[in-house]
Each structure stands twice: as C-alpha cells, then as structure tokens.
Coordinates of C-alpha atoms and ligand atoms in Angstrom, one line a residue:
Chain A
M209 CA 0.0 0.0 0.0
R210 CA 1.3 3.5 -0.8
N211 CA -0.1 6.4 1.1
I212 CA -1.4 9.7 -0.3
L213 CA -2.1 12.3 2.4
I214 CA -4.1 15.4 1.5
L215 CA -4.0 18.3 4.0
G216 CA -7.1 20.4 3.8
G217 CA -10.5 19.3 2.5
G218 CA -11.6 22.6 1.0
T219 CA -11.9 23.4 -2.7
A220 CA -8.5 22.1 -3.8
G221 CA -8.1 19.2 -1.4
T222 CA -11.6 17.9 -2.3
I223 CA -11.0 18.1 -6.1
M224 CA -7.7 16.3 -5.7
A225 CA -9.3 13.5 -3.6
N226 CA -11.9 13.0 -6.2
K227 CA -9.5 13.0 -9.2
L228 CA -7.0 10.6 -7.6
A229 CA -9.6 8.3 -6.2
A230 CA -11.0 7.8 -9.7
A231 CA -7.6 7.2 -11.3
L232 CA -5.8 5.0 -8.8
D233 CA -6.5 1.4 -7.8
D234 CA -7.6 1.3 -4.2
K235 CA -6.0 -2.1 -3.6
E236 CA -2.6 -0.4 -4.1
W237 CA -3.3 3.1 -2.9
R238 CA -4.7 4.6 0.3
I239 CA -5.9 8.2 0.1
T240 CA -6.4 10.1 3.3
I241 CA -7.7 13.7 3.7
V242 CA -7.5 15.7 6.9
D243 CA -9.5 18.8 7.8
G244 CA -10.2 20.6 11.1
T245 CA -13.9 21.0 10.4
E246 CA -16.7 18.9 9.0
E247 CA -18.5 21.7 7.1
H248 CA -17.5 22.7 3.6
Y249 CA -18.5 26.3 2.9
Y250 CA -18.9 27.7 -0.6
Q251 CA -16.8 30.8 0.0
P252 CA -17.7 32.8 -3.1
G253 CA -21.2 32.9 -1.7
F254 CA -20.1 34.9 1.4
L255 CA -20.1 38.0 -0.8
F256 CA -23.9 37.9 -1.1
V257 CA -24.7 37.3 2.5
P258 CA -24.4 40.9 3.8
F259 CA -27.0 41.9 1.3
G260 CA -29.5 39.2 2.1
I261 CA -29.1 37.5 -1.3
Y262 CA -27.9 34.3 0.2
R263 CA -28.3 33.0 3.8
M264 CA -25.3 31.2 5.3
R265 CA -27.2 27.9 5.5
D266 CA -27.5 28.0 1.7
L267 CA -23.7 27.9 1.4
V268 CA -22.7 24.9 3.6
K269 CA -22.6 21.2 3.1
P270 CA -21.0 18.2 4.9
R271 CA -17.4 17.7 3.6
R272 CA -17.9 13.9 3.5
Q273 CA -20.7 14.2 1.1
Y274 CA -18.2 15.5 -1.5
L275 CA -15.5 12.9 -0.8
P276 CA -15.5 9.5 -2.5
G277 CA -16.3 6.4 -0.3
N278 CA -12.8 4.9 -0.6
V279 CA -11.1 8.0 0.7
R280 CA -10.5 8.1 4.4
F281 CA -11.5 11.5 6.0
I282 CA -10.0 12.4 9.3
P283 CA -11.7 15.4 11.0
S284 CA -8.7 16.8 13.0
G285 CA -6.5 19.7 13.2
I286 CA -3.0 19.4 11.5
D287 CA -0.2 20.3 13.9
I288 CA 3.1 19.8 12.2
I289 CA 4.4 18.6 8.8
D290 CA 7.8 16.8 8.9
P291 CA 9.0 16.3 5.4
G292 CA 12.2 14.7 6.8
T293 CA 10.5 11.7 8.2
K294 CA 7.4 12.0 5.8
T295 CA 5.1 12.3 8.7
V296 CA 2.4 14.7 9.6
K297 CA 1.4 15.0 13.3
L298 CA -2.3 15.8 13.9
T299 CA -3.4 18.0 16.9
N300 CA -4.9 14.9 18.5
G301 CA -1.3 13.5 18.6
T302 CA -1.7 10.9 15.9
P303 CA 1.2 10.7 13.5
L304 CA 0.3 10.0 9.9
K305 CA 3.0 8.5 7.5
Y306 CA 2.8 9.5 3.9
D307 CA 4.5 8.5 0.6
Y308 CA 3.1 11.5 -1.2
L309 CA 1.8 14.7 0.3
I310 CA -0.5 17.3 -1.1
I311 CA -0.8 20.6 0.9
A312 CA -4.1 22.3 0.3
T313 CA -4.6 24.2 3.6
G314 CA -5.8 27.5 2.0
A315 CA -5.6 31.0 3.4
N316 CA -7.6 32.9 6.1
I317 CA -7.9 36.4 7.4
H318 CA -5.9 37.7 10.3
P319 CA -7.3 40.9 11.7
E320 CA -5.0 40.6 14.8
Q321 CA -2.1 41.5 12.4
T322 CA -3.2 45.2 12.3
E323 CA -2.9 47.4 15.4
G324 CA -6.3 48.3 16.7
L325 CA -8.4 46.3 14.2
L326 CA -9.4 43.4 16.4
D327 CA -11.0 45.0 19.5
E328 CA -14.5 45.3 21.1
E329 CA -15.7 47.2 18.1
W330 CA -15.0 44.2 15.9
G331 CA -18.5 43.0 14.8
R332 CA -20.0 46.4 15.8
S333 CA -18.6 49.1 13.7
K334 CA -15.9 47.1 12.0
F335 CA -16.7 44.0 10.0
D336 CA -15.3 41.4 7.6
F337 CA -17.2 39.3 5.0
Y338 CA -14.5 36.7 4.5
T339 CA -15.8 34.4 7.3
P340 CA -19.2 33.0 7.8
Q341 CA -19.6 34.8 11.1
G342 CA -18.3 38.1 9.7
A343 CA -20.7 38.0 6.7
E344 CA -23.7 37.2 8.9
R345 CA -22.9 40.0 11.4
L346 CA -22.5 42.5 8.6
S347 CA -25.9 41.4 7.2
Q348 CA -27.6 42.0 10.5
F349 CA -25.9 45.4 10.8
L350 CA -26.7 46.7 7.3
K351 CA -30.4 45.9 7.8
G352 CA -30.7 48.5 10.5
W353 CA -28.1 51.0 9.3
Q354 CA -29.3 54.6 8.7
G355 CA -26.5 55.6 6.4
G356 CA -23.2 57.4 6.6
R357 CA -19.7 56.6 5.3
L358 CA -19.0 53.0 4.6
V359 CA -15.2 52.5 4.1
L360 CA -13.9 49.3 2.5
S361 CA -10.3 48.8 3.5
I362 CA -7.9 46.3 1.9
T363 CA -5.0 45.9 4.5
E364 CA -2.4 44.2 2.2
M365 CA -2.0 42.0 -0.8
P366 CA -2.4 39.2 -1.7
I367 CA -6.0 38.4 -0.7
K368 CA -8.3 35.7 -1.7
C369 CA -10.5 36.6 -4.7
P370 CA -8.9 40.1 -5.3
V371 CA -12.1 41.2 -7.0
A372 CA -14.4 40.5 -4.1
P373 CA -13.9 43.9 -2.5
L374 CA -15.0 45.6 -5.7
E375 CA -18.0 43.4 -6.0
F376 CA -18.9 44.2 -2.4
L377 CA -19.0 47.9 -3.3
F378 CA -21.0 47.3 -6.5
L379 CA -23.6 45.2 -4.6
A380 CA -23.7 47.8 -1.8
D381 CA -24.4 50.6 -4.4
E382 CA -27.3 48.4 -5.6
Y383 CA -28.5 47.5 -2.1
F384 CA -28.7 51.1 -0.8
T385 CA -30.2 52.2 -4.1
R386 CA -33.0 49.7 -3.8
R387 CA -33.6 50.7 -0.2
G388 CA -34.0 54.3 -1.3
M389 CA -31.0 55.6 0.7
R390 CA -28.1 55.7 -1.7
D391 CA -27.9 59.5 -1.2
K392 CA -27.4 58.9 2.5
V393 CA -24.4 56.5 2.0
E394 CA -20.9 57.3 1.0
L395 CA -19.0 54.4 -0.5
H396 CA -15.2 54.5 -0.3
L397 CA -12.5 52.0 -1.4
I398 CA -9.1 52.3 0.4
T399 CA -6.4 50.1 -1.3
P400 CA -2.7 49.6 -1.1
L401 CA -2.7 49.1 -4.9
S402 CA -2.0 52.0 -7.2
G403 CA -5.5 51.7 -8.7
A404 CA -8.8 49.8 -8.5
F405 CA -7.1 46.6 -9.5
T406 CA -3.8 44.9 -10.0
K407 CA -3.1 45.1 -13.8
P408 CA -3.3 48.3 -16.0
T409 CA -6.2 47.6 -18.4
S410 CA -8.5 46.1 -15.8
S411 CA -7.6 48.7 -13.2
R412 CA -8.6 51.4 -15.7
V413 CA -11.8 49.8 -16.7
L414 CA -12.8 48.9 -13.1
G415 CA -11.8 52.3 -12.0
E416 CA -14.2 53.9 -14.5
F417 CA -17.0 51.6 -13.2
L418 CA -16.4 52.7 -9.6
E419 CA -16.5 56.3 -10.6
R420 CA -19.7 56.0 -12.6
K421 CA -21.3 54.4 -9.5
G422 CA -20.1 57.2 -7.3
I423 CA -17.7 55.1 -5.4
R424 CA -14.6 57.0 -4.2
V425 CA -11.1 55.3 -4.5
T426 CA -8.1 56.1 -2.4
P427 CA -5.1 54.2 -3.8
D428 CA -1.5 53.7 -2.4
F429 CA -2.9 53.5 1.2
D430 CA -0.8 51.2 3.4
L431 CA -2.8 50.6 6.5
G432 CA -0.8 51.1 9.6
R433 CA -3.5 51.1 12.4
V434 CA -7.1 51.5 13.1
D435 CA -8.5 53.9 15.8
S436 CA -11.9 52.6 16.9
K437 CA -12.6 55.5 19.2
E438 CA -12.2 58.2 16.7
K439 CA -13.4 55.8 13.9
K440 CA -10.5 56.4 11.6
I441 CA -7.9 54.3 9.7
V442 CA -4.4 55.6 9.7
A443 CA -1.7 54.8 7.0
W444 CA 1.9 54.3 7.9
D445 CA 2.6 57.8 6.4
D446 CA -0.1 59.2 8.8
T447 CA -2.7 59.8 6.2
E448 CA -6.2 59.4 7.8
V449 CA -9.6 58.4 6.6
N450 CA -12.7 58.6 8.8
Y451 CA -15.5 55.9 8.7
D452 CA -18.8 55.3 10.2
V453 CA -18.6 51.6 9.3
L454 CA -15.5 49.9 8.3
V455 CA -15.6 46.8 6.1
S456 CA -12.1 45.3 6.4
I457 CA -10.3 42.8 4.3
P458 CA -7.7 41.9 6.9
T459 CA -4.3 40.4 6.1
N460 CA -4.7 37.0 4.4
M461 CA -2.2 34.3 5.6
G462 CA -1.6 30.6 5.0
D463 CA -2.3 28.3 8.0
A464 CA -0.3 28.4 11.2
A465 CA 0.6 24.8 10.7
I466 CA 2.7 25.8 7.7
A467 CA 4.6 28.3 10.0
R468 CA 5.0 25.7 12.7
S469 CA 6.5 23.4 10.2
G470 CA 8.9 26.0 9.0
L471 CA 7.6 25.7 5.4
G472 CA 6.1 29.2 4.8
N473 CA 7.2 32.7 3.8
D474 CA 6.4 35.7 5.9
L475 CA 2.7 35.2 5.2
N476 CA 2.9 31.4 5.7
F477 CA 2.6 30.6 2.0
V478 CA 4.5 27.6 0.8
A479 CA 7.3 28.1 -1.8
T480 CA 5.9 26.2 -4.9
H481 CA 7.3 25.7 -8.3
R482 CA 5.2 27.9 -10.5
E483 CA 4.9 25.4 -13.3
T484 CA 5.0 21.9 -11.8
L485 CA 3.2 22.8 -8.5
M486 CA 5.8 20.7 -6.5
A487 CA 6.9 22.2 -3.2
E488 CA 10.3 23.9 -3.6
G489 CA 13.1 21.8 -2.0
L490 CA 10.9 19.1 -0.7
E491 CA 10.5 15.5 -1.9
D492 CA 7.2 14.0 -2.9
V493 CA 5.2 17.1 -1.8
F494 CA 2.8 19.1 -4.0
V495 CA 1.0 22.4 -3.1
I496 CA -2.3 23.6 -4.6
G497 CA -4.8 26.4 -4.1
D498 CA -4.5 29.4 -1.8
A499 CA -1.7 27.8 0.2
T500 CA 0.9 28.4 -2.6
N501 CA 3.1 31.5 -2.9
L502 CA 2.4 31.7 -6.6
P503 CA 1.8 35.1 -8.2
T504 CA -1.7 34.4 -9.5
S505 CA -5.1 35.0 -7.9
K506 CA -6.1 33.1 -4.8
A507 CA -9.4 31.7 -6.3
G508 CA -11.4 28.6 -6.7
S509 CA -11.1 28.8 -10.5
V510 CA -7.3 28.8 -10.0
A511 CA -7.5 25.7 -7.7
H512 CA -9.5 24.0 -10.4
F513 CA -7.0 24.8 -13.2
E514 CA -4.1 23.8 -10.9
S515 CA -5.8 20.5 -10.1
E516 CA -5.6 19.4 -13.7
I517 CA -1.9 20.2 -13.9
L518 CA -1.2 18.7 -10.5
F519 CA -3.1 15.5 -11.4
Q520 CA -1.1 14.9 -14.5
N521 CA 2.3 15.6 -12.8
F522 CA 1.3 13.4 -9.9
L523 CA 0.7 10.4 -12.0
E524 CA 4.1 10.9 -13.7
H525 CA 5.8 11.5 -10.4
I526 CA 4.6 8.3 -8.8
D527 CA 5.9 6.3 -11.8
G528 CA 9.3 8.0 -11.4
R529 CA 9.0 10.3 -14.4
P530 CA 9.5 14.0 -14.5
P531 CA 6.5 16.4 -14.5
I532 CA 5.0 17.0 -18.0
A533 CA 2.3 19.6 -17.3
H534 CA 3.1 23.3 -16.8
F535 CA 0.8 25.7 -15.0
D536 CA 0.6 29.1 -16.7
G537 CA -1.1 30.9 -13.8
H538 CA -4.5 30.9 -15.5
S539 CA -7.3 32.6 -13.5
N540 CA -10.9 33.2 -14.4
C541 CA -13.2 35.3 -12.3
F542 CA -16.7 36.5 -12.6
I543 CA -17.2 40.0 -11.2
E544 CA -20.7 40.8 -9.9
S545 CA -21.2 44.4 -10.9
G546 CA -24.7 45.0 -9.4
F547 CA -28.3 45.4 -10.8
D548 CA -28.2 41.8 -12.3
K549 CA -25.1 42.4 -14.3
G550 CA -21.6 41.0 -14.1
M551 CA -18.2 41.1 -15.8
L552 CA -15.7 38.4 -16.5
I553 CA -11.9 38.5 -16.4
D554 CA -9.5 35.8 -17.7
F555 CA -5.7 36.0 -17.4
N556 CA -2.5 34.3 -16.4
Y557 CA 1.0 34.9 -15.1
D558 CA 2.0 36.9 -18.3
T559 CA -1.3 38.1 -19.9
E560 CA -3.3 40.8 -18.0
P561 CA -7.2 40.7 -18.1
L562 CA -8.2 42.1 -21.5
P563 CA -11.6 42.9 -23.1
G564 CA -13.2 40.6 -25.6
E565 CA -15.6 37.6 -25.7
F566 CA -15.3 34.3 -23.8
P567 CA -14.8 31.5 -24.6
L568 CA -15.6 31.9 -28.3
P569 CA -14.3 34.9 -30.2
G570 CA -17.1 37.2 -31.5
V571 CA -19.7 34.9 -29.9
G572 CA -19.1 34.7 -26.2
P573 CA -21.6 34.2 -24.6
F574 CA -19.6 35.9 -21.9
T575 CA -18.1 39.4 -22.3
L576 CA -14.6 39.9 -21.0
L577 CA -14.0 43.1 -18.9
G578 CA -17.4 44.4 -20.0
E579 CA -20.8 44.3 -18.3
S580 CA -23.6 41.9 -19.3
R581 CA -26.5 40.0 -17.9
V582 CA -25.1 36.7 -19.0
N583 CA -22.1 37.2 -16.9
H584 CA -24.2 37.7 -13.9
Y585 CA -26.1 34.5 -14.5
G586 CA -22.6 32.9 -15.0
K587 CA -21.7 33.9 -11.5
L588 CA -25.0 32.6 -10.0
M589 CA -24.6 29.4 -11.9
F590 CA -21.1 29.0 -10.3
R591 CA -22.6 27.8 -7.1
W592 CA -24.2 24.8 -8.9
V593 CA -21.1 24.2 -10.9
Y594 CA -19.0 24.3 -7.7
W595 CA -21.0 21.7 -5.8
N596 CA -21.8 19.4 -8.7
L597 CA -18.9 19.5 -11.2
L598 CA -15.9 21.4 -9.8
L599 CA -15.5 19.7 -6.4
R600 CA -16.1 16.3 -8.0
G601 CA -13.2 16.8 -10.2
M602 CA -15.2 16.8 -13.4
E603 CA -14.1 18.4 -16.6
L604 CA -15.3 22.0 -17.1
P605 CA -15.7 23.5 -20.5
I606 CA -12.6 25.7 -19.9
E607 CA -9.1 24.6 -20.5
A608 CA -6.5 24.7 -17.8
E609 CA -4.2 26.7 -20.2
M610 CA -5.3 30.2 -20.9
S611 CA -6.4 30.9 -24.5
M612 CA -5.9 34.2 -26.4
A613 CA -9.0 33.6 -28.5
G614 CA -11.5 36.3 -28.2
K615 CA -9.2 38.7 -26.4
R616 CA -8.5 42.1 -27.8
V617 CA -5.0 43.3 -27.2
Chain B
M44 CA 12.3 52.4 -24.2
E45 CA 12.7 55.1 -21.6
T46 CA 16.2 56.1 -20.6
L47 CA 17.8 58.0 -17.8
T48 CA 21.0 60.0 -18.1
I49 CA 23.1 60.1 -14.9
A50 CA 26.7 61.4 -14.7
G51 CA 27.0 61.2 -18.4
K52 CA 25.8 57.6 -18.6
T53 CA 22.6 56.7 -20.4
L54 CA 20.6 53.9 -18.6
A55 CA 17.7 51.9 -19.9
L56 CA 14.5 51.9 -17.7
D57 CA 11.7 49.3 -17.6
A58 CA 8.0 50.1 -17.9
D59 CA 7.8 51.1 -14.2
G60 CA 10.6 53.5 -14.5
N61 CA 13.1 51.3 -12.6
L62 CA 16.5 50.4 -14.0
A63 CA 16.1 47.7 -16.7
N64 CA 19.5 46.4 -16.1
R65 CA 20.5 45.7 -12.4
N66 CA 24.2 45.7 -13.3
D67 CA 24.0 49.4 -14.3
W68 CA 23.6 50.3 -10.6
N69 CA 26.1 51.8 -8.4
E70 CA 26.0 54.0 -5.3
E71 CA 26.2 57.2 -7.3
I72 CA 23.2 56.2 -9.3
A73 CA 21.4 55.3 -6.1
R74 CA 21.9 58.8 -4.7
E75 CA 20.6 60.3 -8.0
L76 CA 17.5 58.0 -8.0
A77 CA 16.9 58.9 -4.4
A78 CA 17.0 62.6 -5.2
Q79 CA 14.4 62.0 -7.9
E80 CA 12.2 60.4 -5.3
G81 CA 12.6 63.5 -3.1
I82 CA 15.2 62.0 -0.7
P83 CA 18.0 64.5 -0.6
E84 CA 20.5 62.4 1.4
L85 CA 21.0 58.7 1.8
T86 CA 21.8 57.9 5.5
P87 CA 23.4 54.7 6.8
Q88 CA 19.8 53.6 7.7
H89 CA 18.8 54.1 4.0
W90 CA 21.8 52.1 2.9
A91 CA 21.0 49.2 5.3
V92 CA 17.5 48.9 3.7
I93 CA 18.9 49.2 0.2
N94 CA 21.6 46.6 0.7
F95 CA 19.2 44.3 2.4
M96 CA 16.9 44.5 -0.6
R97 CA 19.7 43.8 -3.0
S98 CA 20.8 40.8 -1.1
V99 CA 17.3 39.3 -1.0
F100 CA 16.8 39.9 -4.7
E101 CA 20.2 38.3 -5.5
K102 CA 19.1 35.1 -3.7
E103 CA 15.4 35.0 -4.6
G104 CA 14.8 37.0 -7.6
D105 CA 12.2 39.3 -6.1
A106 CA 12.5 42.3 -3.7
P107 CA 11.1 41.6 -0.2
S108 CA 7.7 42.9 1.0
I109 CA 7.4 45.6 3.7
R110 CA 6.5 42.9 6.3
R111 CA 9.7 41.0 5.6
L112 CA 11.7 44.3 5.5
T113 CA 10.5 45.1 9.0
K114 CA 11.2 41.6 10.3
E115 CA 14.6 41.1 8.9
S116 CA 16.3 44.4 8.0
G117 CA 16.2 45.8 11.6
V118 CA 14.2 48.8 10.6
D119 CA 10.6 49.1 11.9
T120 CA 7.7 49.9 9.7
K121 CA 7.2 53.4 10.9
T122 CA 10.8 54.3 10.3
L123 CA 10.7 52.6 6.9
Y124 CA 7.9 55.0 5.9
Q125 CA 9.9 58.0 7.2
L126 CA 13.0 56.9 5.3
F127 CA 11.1 56.1 2.0
P128 CA 7.9 58.1 2.2
K129 CA 4.8 56.8 0.3
G130 CA 5.5 53.1 -0.2
P131 CA 8.9 52.0 1.0
A132 CA 8.9 48.7 -0.8
K133 CA 8.4 50.2 -4.2
R134 CA 10.6 53.2 -3.6
A135 CA 13.5 51.5 -2.0
A136 CA 13.4 48.9 -4.8
R137 CA 13.8 51.7 -7.4
I138 CA 16.7 53.3 -5.6
A139 CA 18.3 49.9 -5.1
G140 CA 18.2 49.4 -8.9
L141 CA 15.7 46.6 -8.7
P142 CA 12.5 46.0 -10.6
K143 CA 9.2 47.0 -8.8
P144 CA 8.3 44.1 -6.3
K145 CA 5.9 41.7 -7.9
G146 CA 3.3 42.1 -5.1
C147 CA 0.9 39.3 -5.8
I148 CA -2.5 39.6 -7.4
Ligands
LIG198 C1 -15.7 36.3 0.1 C2 -15.0 35.4 -0.9 C3 -15.3 35.4 -2.2 C4 -14.8 34.6 -3.1 N1 -15.2 34.6 -4.4 C5 -14.6 33.7 -5.3 C6 -15.1 33.7 -6.7 O1 -16.1 34.5 -7.1 N2 -14.5 33.0 -7.6 C7 -13.5 32.1 -7.2 O2 -13.0 31.3 -8.0 N3 -13.0 32.1 -5.9 C8 -13.6 32.9 -5.0 N4 -13.1 32.9 -3.7 C9 -11.8 32.2 -3.3 C10 -12.1 30.6 -3.1 O3 -13.1 30.4 -2.2 C11 -10.7 30.1 -2.7 O4 -9.7 30.5 -3.5 C12 -10.8 28.5 -2.7 O5 -11.7 28.1 -1.8 C13 -9.3 28.0 -2.3 O6 -9.4 26.7 -2.1 P1 -8.3 25.9 -1.2 O7 -8.6 24.5 -1.2 O8 -7.0 26.4 -1.5 O9 -8.7 26.5 0.3 P2 -10.0 26.3 1.2 O10 -11.1 26.0 0.3 O11 -10.1 27.5 2.1 O12 -9.6 25.0 2.0 C14 -8.5 24.9 3.0 C15 -9.0 23.9 4.0 O13 -7.9 23.5 4.8 C16 -8.3 23.3 6.1 N5 -7.2 23.6 7.0 C17 -6.3 24.5 7.0 N6 -5.4 24.4 7.9 C18 -5.7 23.4 8.7 C19 -5.2 22.7 9.9 N7 -4.1 23.3 10.5 N8 -5.8 21.7 10.3 C20 -6.9 21.1 9.7 N9 -7.5 21.7 8.6 C21 -6.9 22.8 8.1 C22 -9.4 24.4 6.3 O14 -10.3 23.9 7.3 C23 -10.1 24.4 4.9 O15 -11.2 23.5 4.9 C24 -13.7 33.7 -2.7 C25 -13.3 33.7 -1.4 C26 -13.9 34.5 -0.5 C27 -13.5 34.4 1.0

C-alpha cells in the first residue's frame, strides 16, 4: 500500500481527492484527507450574505458528502508537517505517515495582524465578510443602518479573490439604491494598490466603473493602524480616513501549521514551483490552491486549473517520471457588478485581463472586462457548478491553459 | 524604451521607470535616483535597507515585502515610511536598482 495524504478538505483538497480516487487502484493506494472542520463552505457565496441575497445555510454542506467512499476522512487539526520523516502530526497527537503529500490548507484572514483592528468594536462598527460569522454579522448590521460613510479597506495584498472587495461595493451601491437611501451613503474604497485593481487595463476599466457608480477610491494607502474610538484608519505615512462603518479585508495568511513546520514565507505561504506545482526543495510534496506562494489569484477557479496540472504531474511522479504539465497561472473570475449584471476576467502569469468575448471569439456568450446580464447568470450558476462539477473533479468547458482567442489586445 | 542619463551615462529603464539592467547600478546612481524620489540624502539607515533589498533579490529574484523588511532588516515599519515616504517597498526597490516588487494579485 502506498499512502497519499491530502492536507485540507476545502476546494483544492476535495478536487484532488476525487480525481486521484477515480484514477488509482484502491488495492494499491490509500488516500487520506484531513480537515479541522466537518462543514464545507462555498466561500464565493459569502459576498452575497451581507445583502441578504444568500443565507449562510444556503452555502454549507458536509465535507464527507463530496468525498469518494474509498477516501479516508479524518476530522482533526493538523499540527506539524515533517518532510524529513514523511510524517504529519495531527493535533490529537496521531502521526500519519505518507509516501506522497498534497498541501491544500488554504488561506484565512488575520485581523490581529493590524494594530487596533481586532477589539471590542469588531463586529459592531468594524466587519469582515470573508468568514461565515463576519458576513452574517454584517448582514444584521446593514439591515438597520441609517447611512453614513462606509469604508472598505484592503489591508495588504495578496488576498483571496482580489475582485471580491470591488464586487462588495458594486452590490452595496445596488443595495442602498433599492432601499432608497443611496444618497445617505458614501462608499469609499481604500487600497494599497495604485488603482482599483492589479493590472493596468482592468484597473482602468474597473476604476471607471467605480467612478460611474459614485464610489470613491483612495489608492496607495498602506494601512498602519485603526483607531476605533475616533473611527478612523491611519496609514503608515499618517494619512487618515474617517469611517462610520469599516468593512475590512484583513491580512490574508496561510495556515499556522505551515509556519509551525517552517515551510512558509512571511505570510505562511508555501514556496511552490510555478509550473510543476511541486513544493520547492521538498521531496514528494505538491502544493495547490490558496496555500501556494504563486503570483496568481487566490481563487477557486485557479485551484481548479491547478488541479488538472497537479493531477497529470502526480501520475508521472509516482511512476518516477519528470513532470509534464506546466501551470501558466490561469485565472478566471466573474465579477458581480450590481443590478443583475456582471463582468468576467480571464488572465494568467503573463497576460493581463483584456476585453473581448469568452470562450468563443465574437460569440461569447460571456463578455470579458465588460458588463452583461449573461455574466451575472454565470456567477450565480457557479454555485451549482462548484458543488456538482468542480468539487467532484469533473471536466469543465474551460481549458487549464489560458487561451488568447476572443481577447482584444 | 525610456532612458535616464546620470553622470554622463545613459541607462535603460523598464515600464515602471526602474533600471532595466540591475548591473547598471552603483552608489552614485542610487543617490541620483533617491534625489528624484525626493530623498536628498541617503543615511546609513537608508543604505541598510537598500543593501538588504539587493541581497534578498540576489538570492530569490524578487524584492522583499514591507512585512519582511520590517522583520529582517532591523528597521521598523514606521521608520521605513519615514525613510522612504509613500511606499517604502516600491521606492527602496527603485533606488536599489531593482524592478518593482511583484506584489501578488
Ligand atoms: C468572500 C470570498 C469570495 C470569493 N469569491 C470567489 C469567486 O467568485 N470565484 C473564485 O474562483 N473564488 C472565490 N473565492 C476564493 C475561493 O473560495 C478560494 O480561493 C478557494 O476556496 C481556495 O481553495 P483551497 O482549497 O486552497 O482553500 P480552502 O477551500 O479554504 O480549504 C482549505 C482547507 O484547509 C483546512 N485547514 C487549513 N489548515 C488546517 C489545519 N491546520 N488543520 C486542519 N485543517 C486545516 C481548512 O479547514 C479548509 O477547509 C472567494 C473567497 C472569499 C473568501
């Protein structure tokens, strides 16, 4: 028996368990997956919770339900990974030996990393929507809010789903408009980036969108601390912005188990080969999803594209052959832009998001970097695709490798 | 391609306005780049940061983040912003003759 151990049963870990269980003979292989909780959340849905579009109970399912019967699921925390002895120690003390390891422990928010962010006002005048609890508390708060200045503050990059903060503001614009109080609400984006988004073309297009919706943008703001009493955020260079309600995207970090194991960078992300997805300097270890240090988006779509590359390379690797598949950093994100419309961006390590049609040139049906109703339905459909196709490791009609077809340069 | 002329030497710049060729760099050029960024004088603390950035880049192919600068260069964040106002990571990288840090997406 050879042992495959998957750490993390979220998006990426679940996809890999399904793909490998279908391809490998269970008389020769034992696949084990470990996760600290039994509930699997559809995280892209968190965005809609503050506005009452989804309820949290619409977004959660038992992890086991999405894992094949011949995969062993261990609900336990992961304490330490020791690549030297090829052992992972669980928080309940059990050591697990592996022949091959896949790290899929994701990323989470860390408000405690910023001075003054996590105090008694957290959940009262300062919120997040990246956790189930945060999104629900914000939903409760917004229902009764009379208006004022809502500041959305991105602490530092990288963050999961880097378009989510923009989507939040687009949906907030719609939410307050529908409630007849848009004129009582100021919406303000504060970002460490030099514009609305990371790359020049999309930054310009999205910047224009924000402007048209009357959403203010303050770029190049490196958050130093939060002052809850005076209700202001202060940059390292002492620039200040006042808020009535702060929606924070706190620092995103890889899991503490990565740090305990000495395998992470300053944000606990694991050094990963950008093409093969093998862990740098470790034997028989692969990394996938938000846990990697790769310069592409931390997104479910990326985890999906990576899973196809990792799967191919894994099968070569266990037969002693070198990796054959190369990840190009492909990312594909729907951007909800409010009032039943959406946008779509498609890019990789080298090509920035460009306007055009997707996936078929001139036909679409999706528009790239432009607004359409179809894109909005694409985003809503994604929840069904996630549970029914993506997690199960099924083929989706989008290639892992990015295509230039339909893009206008 | 943009160029920059310093002390009679013409240097190629990349799309971000940083030196295109890291080997063109020397201390005199650093002082000139600093002046352009509104830093009239480079103190020993400035040099400590610049040299730290160059050594990390040499080893890892990317300039370090602010978080890492604070942890490992011995200069705290507040001071970093005083030394290199408005974005120490970006500015110090330019003065150190390095490309703009990749800063993930
Ligand atoms: C608000 C929001 C909106 C988003 N919108 C989109 C979108 O529109 N499109 C898109 O593609 N992506 C979106 N994403 C991002 C997407 O959800 C993630 O990129 C994706 O889930 C990453 O998968 P993963 O497997 O790497 O991590 P996760 O799915 O987070 O899984 C990691 C798992 O590891 C487990 N784990 C970690 N450490 C330990 C430990 N020490 N012990 C035990 N278990 C551990 C965790 O419990 C977790 O289940 C969004 C995310 C958020 C928060």
